[in-house]
Amino acid sequence: MSTFDLRLTDHPTSDADRDAVVADPVFGKFFTDHMAVADYTEGRGWHDHRIVATEDFRLHPAAAVLHYGQEIFEGLKAYRHADDSVWLFRPERNAARFVSSAQRLEMAPFPEEAFLASLQELVTLEQAWVPQPDGEKSLYLRPFQIANEPYLGVREAKNYIYGLLATPVGAYYPAPVKLWVTPNYTRAAPGGTGAAKCGGNYAASLAAANEAAAHGCGQVLYLDGAEHRWLEECGTMNFMMLTADGEMVTPALGSILPGVTRDSLLRLAAEHGLTPVERQISIDELREGVTSGQITETFACGTAAVITPIVGFNSPEHGEQVVGDGEPGARTKELRAHLLDIQYGRAEDRHGWMRKVC
Ligand code: COI
C-alpha cells in the first residue's frame, strides 16, 4: 500500500528530453517530473502525503523559513546496477539524521517510515531518470523540510512542508581538490548547529568558499570555533587522512556533520588494512605530518563528493603545502573504487548497506 497519494503530472518530460538529461547530468539543475510532499499542522500531525508534479510552492511572505531559517535537508543517491535494478545506500541513516536535524532546529520530526516510503515511491515512479552506471552517475535525492507558518514572532513554527526532489547527477568534484585553511571563518561553535544538516550552515559557508576559490582552492578546511586549532570538516564533505602507521584518522563527531560516507569508510577501513581512528586532529599535526610524510594521503568524503582526493592545502600563515606527490593517493583511489563498487553492485555488500528499490 502506498503512503503517498499519486497525482501524475499532465505535462511529463518527453522520453527524448529526459534521456538527454540523464545521459549528461548536471548536479542539481534538472529535476524529475514529480516530487514527494507532505504537510504538518500542529494538532493534526503529518498529513496529505502525496507525489505531485515538480512545481513551485506557494508560500506566504511571512513564512517562518524566509525569516528565521527553519530548514533542514538530506542528500542520498539511487544507483542503477548492471541488471537495471535500482538501489539506495543506507537510507535509514539519512532518515535518522533528518529527525535529529529537525530536533536541533525545533521542527516537527518527519517519521522515518514516511521518509523511507517517500524515497521508495518516488524513485520507483521516476526510475527512468536513474542514469546508467557509468562513472559516478546516479539519481541524487534531496529530502528537505521548511517551516511555512506565516508568523513573524521568533519561536518554532506550527506548520511545515516536507519535500523530496530527485535530480540526475554526475561527479560533484570531478577533479582532486586543494583546501583553504581559512583564518577568517568558522563553520560551527560548541552548542551550535554544526551536527545538523540545515541550510544556514551552508549559507554561512559561501563567503569562506569564495575566499578559498580566490586562493586557488576548491573548498575550505574549517578549524574549530573555540580555539581555531582543531580540524572540523570541509563544509560539503568530511575530512580524512591516512598515516604511515596504517591509520585512517578523521575528526571526532561533535560539531561536524555525522556523514554517512564518513561512517561507511570507517567501517570499510579494516578491509583495506587500515585502523579507523576518530579523534581531535590539530592543524599543526596536519601540517607537520604532511611535511614529514607521516600523513601519506588526505581525502574528503560525502554523498555528493563520494571520496574526493585532497592534494594540497593553502593558508595565509603557511602558504601552499602539497600532500605526497600532489596526485591522488593509491589508498584513496582503492577506497573510492571499493565504495563505488558496493554502491553500484559490483562488489559484495558485506555490511548489508544496499536497499533495493525496484
Ligand atoms: C551531500 O553530499 O549530499 C550534500 O548534501 C552536500 C551538498 C553540498 C551537495
CSV table of C-alpha atoms and ligand atoms in Angstrom, one decimal:
chain,number,residue,atom,x,y,z
A,1,MET,CA,0.0,0.0,0.0
A,2,SER,CA,1.3,3.5,-0.9
A,3,THR,CA,1.9,6.1,1.8
A,4,PHE,CA,2.0,8.9,-0.8
A,5,ASP,CA,-1.1,9.6,-2.9
A,6,LEU,CA,0.0,9.6,-6.6
A,7,ARG,CA,-1.2,12.6,-8.7
A,8,LEU,CA,0.6,12.4,-12.0
A,9,THR,CA,1.7,15.4,-13.9
A,10,ASP,CA,-0.2,16.4,-17.1
A,11,HIS,CA,3.0,17.8,-18.7
A,12,PRO,CA,5.6,15.0,-18.5
A,13,THR,CA,9.1,15.5,-20.0
A,14,SER,CA,9.4,13.7,-23.4
A,15,ASP,CA,11.4,10.5,-23.4
A,16,ALA,CA,14.0,12.2,-25.7
A,17,ASP,CA,14.4,15.2,-23.4
A,18,ARG,CA,14.7,13.1,-20.3
A,19,ASP,CA,17.2,10.7,-21.9
A,20,ALA,CA,19.4,13.7,-22.9
A,21,VAL,CA,19.4,15.0,-19.3
A,22,VAL,CA,20.1,11.6,-17.9
A,23,ALA,CA,23.0,10.9,-20.3
A,24,ASP,CA,24.8,14.1,-19.4
A,25,PRO,CA,23.6,15.1,-16.0
A,26,VAL,CA,24.4,18.4,-14.3
A,27,PHE,CA,24.4,18.4,-10.5
A,28,GLY,CA,21.1,19.8,-9.2
A,29,LYS,CA,19.9,21.5,-12.4
A,30,PHE,CA,17.2,19.3,-13.9
A,31,PHE,CA,14.6,17.6,-11.8
A,32,THR,CA,12.3,14.6,-12.3
A,33,ASP,CA,8.7,15.3,-13.3
A,34,HIS,CA,7.4,14.5,-9.8
A,35,MET,CA,8.3,15.3,-6.2
A,36,ALA,CA,7.0,13.9,-2.9
A,37,VAL,CA,5.4,16.3,-0.5
A,38,ALA,CA,3.7,16.2,2.9
A,39,ASP,CA,2.3,18.8,5.3
A,40,TYR,CA,2.5,19.2,9.0
A,41,THR,CA,-0.1,21.2,11.0
A,42,GLU,CA,0.1,21.5,14.8
A,43,GLY,CA,-2.6,19.4,16.4
A,44,ARG,CA,-3.0,17.3,13.3
A,45,GLY,CA,0.5,16.0,12.6
A,46,TRP,CA,1.8,15.0,9.2
A,47,HIS,CA,-0.9,14.7,6.6
A,48,ASP,CA,-1.6,14.8,2.8
A,49,HIS,CA,1.4,12.7,1.8
A,50,ARG,CA,1.4,12.9,-2.0
A,51,ILE,CA,3.5,12.7,-5.1
A,52,VAL,CA,2.8,15.6,-7.4
A,53,ALA,CA,4.2,17.5,-10.4
A,54,THR,CA,7.5,19.2,-9.5
A,55,GLU,CA,6.4,22.8,-9.4
A,56,ASP,CA,6.6,26.0,-7.4
A,57,PHE,CA,5.4,26.1,-3.8
A,58,ARG,CA,3.0,28.8,-2.7
A,59,LEU,CA,4.5,30.5,0.4
A,60,HIS,CA,3.2,33.4,2.4
A,61,PRO,CA,5.8,36.1,2.5
A,62,ALA,CA,5.8,35.8,6.3
A,63,ALA,CA,6.6,32.0,6.1
A,64,ALA,CA,9.0,31.3,9.0
A,65,VAL,CA,11.6,29.7,6.8
A,66,LEU,CA,12.1,33.0,4.9
A,67,HIS,CA,12.9,34.9,8.1
A,68,TYR,CA,14.4,32.7,10.7
A,69,GLY,CA,15.7,29.9,8.5
A,70,GLN,CA,14.0,26.8,10.0
A,71,GLU,CA,15.1,24.5,7.2
A,72,ILE,CA,16.8,21.1,7.1
A,73,PHE,CA,17.7,18.7,4.3
A,74,GLU,CA,19.4,15.4,3.4
A,75,GLY,CA,21.3,14.1,0.4
A,76,LEU,CA,21.4,10.5,-0.9
A,77,LYS,CA,21.6,8.7,-4.2
A,78,ALA,CA,19.8,6.0,-6.2
A,79,TYR,CA,22.2,3.8,-8.1
A,80,ARG,CA,21.4,1.7,-11.2
A,81,HIS,CA,23.0,-1.8,-11.2
A,82,ALA,CA,24.1,-3.7,-14.3
A,83,ASP,CA,20.8,-5.8,-14.2
A,84,ASP,CA,18.8,-2.5,-14.4
A,85,SER,CA,17.6,-2.7,-10.8
A,86,VAL,CA,17.8,0.5,-8.7
A,87,TRP,CA,19.2,0.7,-5.2
A,88,LEU,CA,19.7,3.1,-2.3
A,89,PHE,CA,22.7,3.2,0.1
A,90,ARG,CA,21.9,3.2,3.8
A,91,PRO,CA,18.8,5.4,3.5
A,92,GLU,CA,17.9,4.6,7.2
A,93,ARG,CA,20.9,6.7,8.2
A,94,ASN,CA,19.6,9.7,6.3
A,95,ALA,CA,16.1,9.1,7.8
A,96,ALA,CA,17.5,9.1,11.3
A,97,ARG,CA,19.8,12.2,10.7
A,98,PHE,CA,16.8,14.1,9.3
A,99,VAL,CA,15.0,13.5,12.6
A,100,SER,CA,18.0,14.7,14.6
A,101,SER,CA,18.4,17.8,12.4
A,102,ALA,CA,14.7,18.5,13.0
A,103,GLN,CA,15.1,18.2,16.7
A,104,ARG,CA,18.1,20.6,16.8
A,105,LEU,CA,16.0,23.2,14.9
A,106,GLU,CA,12.9,22.6,17.0
A,107,MET,CA,10.9,21.4,13.9
A,108,ALA,CA,8.3,18.6,13.9
A,109,PRO,CA,10.3,15.5,13.0
A,110,PHE,CA,9.2,13.7,9.8
A,111,PRO,CA,8.7,10.0,10.7
A,112,GLU,CA,11.5,7.7,9.5
A,113,GLU,CA,9.0,5.3,7.9
A,114,ALA,CA,7.4,8.1,5.9
A,115,PHE,CA,10.8,9.4,4.8
A,116,LEU,CA,11.8,5.9,3.6
A,117,ALA,CA,8.4,5.5,1.9
A,118,SER,CA,8.8,8.8,0.0
A,119,LEU,CA,12.2,7.5,-1.4
A,120,GLN,CA,10.8,4.1,-2.3
A,121,GLU,CA,7.7,5.5,-4.0
A,122,LEU,CA,9.3,8.5,-5.9
A,123,VAL,CA,12.3,6.5,-7.1
A,124,THR,CA,10.1,3.7,-8.3
A,125,LEU,CA,7.9,6.2,-10.2
A,126,GLU,CA,10.9,8.0,-11.7
A,127,GLN,CA,13.2,5.1,-12.3
A,128,ALA,CA,13.7,6.1,-15.9
A,129,TRP,CA,15.6,9.1,-14.6
A,130,VAL,CA,18.3,7.0,-12.9
A,131,PRO,CA,21.4,7.1,-15.1
A,132,GLN,CA,23.3,4.1,-16.4
A,133,PRO,CA,26.1,3.1,-14.0
A,134,ASP,CA,28.8,4.8,-15.8
A,135,GLY,CA,31.4,7.0,-14.0
A,136,GLU,CA,29.6,8.3,-10.9
A,137,LYS,CA,26.2,8.9,-12.4
A,138,SER,CA,23.2,8.4,-10.2
A,139,LEU,CA,19.8,10.0,-9.2
A,140,TYR,CA,20.5,12.4,-6.4
A,141,LEU,CA,17.7,12.6,-3.8
A,142,ARG,CA,17.1,15.7,-1.8
A,143,PRO,CA,14.7,15.4,1.1
A,144,PHE,CA,14.0,18.8,2.8
A,145,GLN,CA,11.7,20.4,5.3
A,146,ILE,CA,10.8,24.0,5.7
A,147,ALA,CA,8.7,26.0,8.2
A,148,ASN,CA,5.8,27.6,6.3
A,149,GLU,CA,3.7,29.1,9.1
A,150,PRO,CA,3.1,32.8,8.3
A,151,TYR,CA,4.1,34.4,11.6
A,152,LEU,CA,6.9,36.8,12.4
A,153,GLY,CA,7.4,36.1,16.1
A,154,VAL,CA,10.6,34.2,16.9
A,155,ARG,CA,9.5,30.8,18.0
A,156,GLU,CA,9.3,27.4,16.4
A,157,ALA,CA,6.7,27.2,13.6
A,158,LYS,CA,3.4,25.3,13.8
A,159,ASN,CA,3.3,24.3,10.1
A,160,TYR,CA,5.9,22.6,8.0
A,161,ILE,CA,6.3,21.1,4.5
A,162,TYR,CA,8.3,18.0,3.7
A,163,GLY,CA,9.6,17.7,0.2
A,164,LEU,CA,11.6,15.2,-1.8
A,165,LEU,CA,13.3,16.2,-5.1
A,166,ALA,CA,15.2,14.0,-7.5
A,167,THR,CA,17.9,15.1,-9.9
A,168,PRO,CA,20.2,13.1,-12.1
A,169,VAL,CA,23.8,13.8,-11.3
A,170,GLY,CA,27.4,13.1,-12.2
A,171,ALA,CA,30.6,13.9,-10.2
A,172,TYR,CA,30.3,16.8,-7.8
A,173,TYR,CA,34.0,17.4,-7.7
A,174,PRO,CA,35.3,15.9,-11.0
A,175,ALA,CA,39.0,16.7,-10.1
A,176,PRO,CA,41.1,16.5,-6.9
A,177,VAL,CA,40.7,19.5,-4.6
A,178,LYS,CA,43.1,21.7,-2.6
A,179,LEU,CA,41.8,23.0,0.7
A,180,TRP,CA,42.0,26.6,2.0
A,181,VAL,CA,42.5,26.7,5.8
A,182,THR,CA,40.5,29.9,6.4
A,183,PRO,CA,41.8,32.3,9.0
A,184,ASN,CA,38.5,34.3,8.9
A,185,TYR,CA,35.6,31.9,9.2
A,186,THR,CA,34.4,29.1,11.3
A,187,ARG,CA,31.6,26.7,10.5
A,188,ALA,CA,30.3,25.7,13.9
A,189,ALA,CA,30.6,26.7,17.5
A,190,PRO,CA,30.2,24.4,20.6
A,191,GLY,CA,26.5,24.1,21.2
A,192,GLY,CA,25.7,25.4,17.6
A,193,THR,CA,24.2,23.7,14.7
A,194,GLY,CA,27.3,22.1,13.2
A,195,ALA,CA,26.0,18.5,13.5
A,196,ALA,CA,22.6,19.3,11.9
A,197,LYS,CA,22.1,19.4,8.2
A,198,CYS,CA,20.5,22.8,8.0
A,199,GLY,CA,20.6,25.3,5.2
A,200,GLY,CA,22.0,28.0,7.5
A,201,ASN,CA,25.3,26.1,7.8
A,202,TYR,CA,25.7,26.1,4.0
A,203,ALA,CA,24.7,29.8,3.7
A,204,ALA,CA,27.3,30.7,6.2
A,205,SER,CA,29.9,28.7,4.3
A,206,LEU,CA,29.6,30.6,1.0
A,207,ALA,CA,31.9,33.5,1.9
A,208,ALA,CA,34.6,31.1,3.0
A,209,ALA,CA,34.2,29.0,-0.2
A,210,ASN,CA,34.6,32.2,-2.3
A,211,GLU,CA,37.7,33.1,-0.2
A,212,ALA,CA,39.1,29.6,-0.9
A,213,ALA,CA,38.4,30.0,-4.6
A,214,ALA,CA,40.3,33.3,-4.6
A,215,HIS,CA,43.3,31.4,-3.3
A,216,GLY,CA,43.1,28.7,-5.8
A,217,CYS,CA,41.4,26.1,-3.6
A,218,GLY,CA,38.2,24.1,-4.3
A,219,GLN,CA,37.0,24.0,-0.7
A,220,VAL,CA,37.6,25.1,2.8
A,221,LEU,CA,39.1,23.2,5.7
A,222,TYR,CA,37.4,24.6,8.8
A,223,LEU,CA,39.1,24.8,12.2
A,224,ASP,CA,37.0,24.7,15.4
A,225,GLY,CA,35.2,27.8,16.6
A,226,ALA,CA,36.6,27.9,20.1
A,227,GLU,CA,40.4,27.6,19.7
A,228,HIS,CA,40.8,27.8,15.9
A,229,ARG,CA,43.1,24.8,16.2
A,230,TRP,CA,41.3,21.6,15.6
A,231,LEU,CA,40.2,20.3,12.2
A,232,GLU,CA,36.5,20.1,11.6
A,233,GLU,CA,35.2,19.5,8.1
A,234,CYS,CA,35.2,20.9,4.6
A,235,GLY,CA,31.6,22.3,4.6
A,236,THR,CA,30.4,20.0,1.9
A,237,MET,CA,32.4,16.9,3.0
A,238,ASN,CA,34.1,15.3,6.0
A,239,PHE,CA,37.9,15.2,6.2
A,240,MET,CA,40.1,12.1,6.5
A,241,MET,CA,43.8,11.4,6.4
A,242,LEU,CA,45.9,8.2,6.2
A,243,THR,CA,49.1,7.8,8.2
A,244,ALA,CA,52.3,5.9,7.6
A,245,ASP,CA,51.3,3.7,10.5
A,246,GLY,CA,48.2,2.5,8.6
A,247,GLU,CA,45.6,4.6,10.4
A,248,MET,CA,42.6,6.2,8.8
A,249,VAL,CA,42.1,9.3,11.0
A,250,THR,CA,39.2,11.6,11.0
A,251,PRO,CA,37.9,14.4,13.3
A,252,ALA,CA,35.6,13.0,16.1
A,253,LEU,CA,31.9,13.8,15.9
A,254,GLY,CA,30.5,16.8,17.9
A,255,SER,CA,30.2,19.9,15.8
A,256,ILE,CA,30.7,18.3,12.4
A,257,LEU,CA,28.1,16.6,10.2
A,258,PRO,CA,27.9,12.9,11.0
A,259,GLY,CA,28.4,11.8,7.4
A,260,VAL,CA,27.0,8.5,6.1
A,261,THR,CA,30.0,8.2,3.8
A,262,ARG,CA,32.4,9.0,6.7
A,263,ASP,CA,30.8,6.3,8.8
A,264,SER,CA,30.9,3.8,5.9
A,265,LEU,CA,34.6,4.4,5.3
A,266,LEU,CA,35.4,3.9,8.9
A,267,ARG,CA,33.7,0.5,8.7
A,268,LEU,CA,35.5,-0.4,5.5
A,269,ALA,CA,38.9,0.6,6.8
A,270,ALA,CA,39.8,-2.8,8.1
A,271,GLU,CA,39.2,-4.4,4.7
A,272,HIS,CA,42.0,-2.2,3.5
A,273,GLY,CA,44.4,-2.9,6.3
A,274,LEU,CA,43.6,0.4,7.9
A,275,THR,CA,42.8,1.1,11.6
A,276,PRO,CA,39.9,3.6,11.9
A,277,VAL,CA,40.5,6.4,14.4
A,278,GLU,CA,38.1,9.2,15.4
A,279,ARG,CA,39.8,11.9,17.5
A,280,GLN,CA,40.9,15.5,17.6
A,281,ILE,CA,43.4,16.5,14.9
A,282,SER,CA,45.2,19.8,15.3
A,283,ILE,CA,46.2,21.9,12.3
A,284,ASP,CA,49.8,21.7,13.5
A,285,GLU,CA,49.6,17.9,13.4
A,286,LEU,CA,48.3,18.1,9.8
A,287,ARG,CA,51.0,20.5,8.7
A,288,GLU,CA,53.9,18.7,10.3
A,289,GLY,CA,52.6,15.3,9.2
A,290,VAL,CA,52.3,16.3,5.6
A,291,THR,CA,55.8,17.8,5.7
A,292,SER,CA,57.4,14.7,7.4
A,293,GLY,CA,55.5,12.2,5.3
A,294,GLN,CA,53.7,10.8,8.5
A,295,ILE,CA,50.5,11.7,6.8
A,296,THR,CA,50.6,10.0,3.5
A,297,GLU,CA,47.2,10.8,1.9
A,298,THR,CA,44.3,13.1,2.6
A,299,PHE,CA,40.8,13.0,1.2
A,300,ALA,CA,37.3,14.3,1.8
A,301,CYS,CA,34.1,12.3,1.6
A,302,GLY,CA,30.3,12.9,1.4
A,303,THR,CA,27.3,11.6,-0.6
A,304,ALA,CA,27.7,14.2,-3.4
A,305,ALA,CA,31.5,14.2,-3.3
A,306,VAL,CA,31.9,10.4,-2.8
A,307,ILE,CA,35.7,10.4,-2.0
A,308,THR,CA,37.5,13.5,-3.3
A,309,PRO,CA,41.3,13.4,-3.1
A,310,ILE,CA,42.8,16.3,-1.3
A,311,VAL,CA,46.1,17.0,-2.9
A,312,GLY,CA,47.2,20.2,-1.1
A,313,PHE,CA,46.5,22.9,1.4
A,314,ASN,CA,46.9,26.7,1.4
A,315,SER,CA,46.7,29.2,4.2
A,316,PRO,CA,47.9,32.8,4.7
A,317,GLU,CA,50.2,31.7,7.6
A,318,HIS,CA,51.9,28.8,6.0
A,319,GLY,CA,51.4,29.2,2.3
A,320,GLU,CA,50.9,26.2,-0.1
A,321,GLN,CA,51.6,22.7,1.0
A,322,VAL,CA,51.4,19.6,-1.2
A,323,VAL,CA,50.3,16.2,0.0
A,324,GLY,CA,52.7,13.4,-1.2
A,325,ASP,CA,53.5,14.0,-4.8
A,326,GLY,CA,50.4,16.1,-5.4
A,327,GLU,CA,48.5,13.3,-7.0
A,328,PRO,CA,45.5,11.3,-5.6
A,329,GLY,CA,47.0,8.6,-3.3
A,330,ALA,CA,46.8,4.8,-4.1
A,331,ARG,CA,44.8,4.0,-0.9
A,332,THR,CA,42.4,6.9,-1.6
A,333,LYS,CA,41.7,5.5,-5.1
A,334,GLU,CA,41.2,2.0,-3.7
A,335,LEU,CA,38.8,3.1,-1.1
A,336,ARG,CA,36.9,5.2,-3.6
A,337,ALA,CA,36.6,2.3,-6.0
A,338,HIS,CA,35.5,-0.1,-3.3
A,339,LEU,CA,32.8,2.2,-2.1
A,340,LEU,CA,31.5,2.9,-5.6
A,341,ASP,CA,31.7,-0.9,-6.4
A,342,ILE,CA,29.4,-1.6,-3.4
A,343,GLN,CA,27.0,1.2,-4.4
A,344,TYR,CA,26.8,0.0,-8.0
A,345,GLY,CA,26.5,-3.7,-7.1
A,346,ARG,CA,29.9,-4.7,-8.4
A,347,ALA,CA,31.4,-5.7,-5.0
A,348,GLU,CA,29.9,-7.8,-2.3
A,349,ASP,CA,27.7,-5.8,0.2
A,350,ARG,CA,29.2,-7.4,3.3
A,351,HIS,CA,27.7,-4.8,5.6
A,352,GLY,CA,24.2,-5.1,4.3
A,353,TRP,CA,24.0,-1.4,3.3
A,354,MET,CA,22.2,-1.6,0.0
A,355,ARG,CA,18.4,-1.4,-0.2
A,356,LYS,CA,16.7,-2.5,-3.4
A,357,VAL,CA,14.0,-0.1,-4.6
A,358,CYS,CA,12.9,-1.7,-7.9
B,1,COI,C1,25.6,15.8,0.0
B,1,COI,O1,26.8,15.3,0.0
B,1,COI,O2,24.7,15.1,-0.3
B,1,COI,C2,25.4,17.1,0.5
B,1,COI,O3,24.3,17.4,0.9
B,1,COI,C3,26.4,18.2,0.3
B,1,COI,C4,26.0,19.2,-0.7
B,1,COI,C5,27.0,20.3,-0.7
B,1,COI,C6,25.8,18.7,-2.0
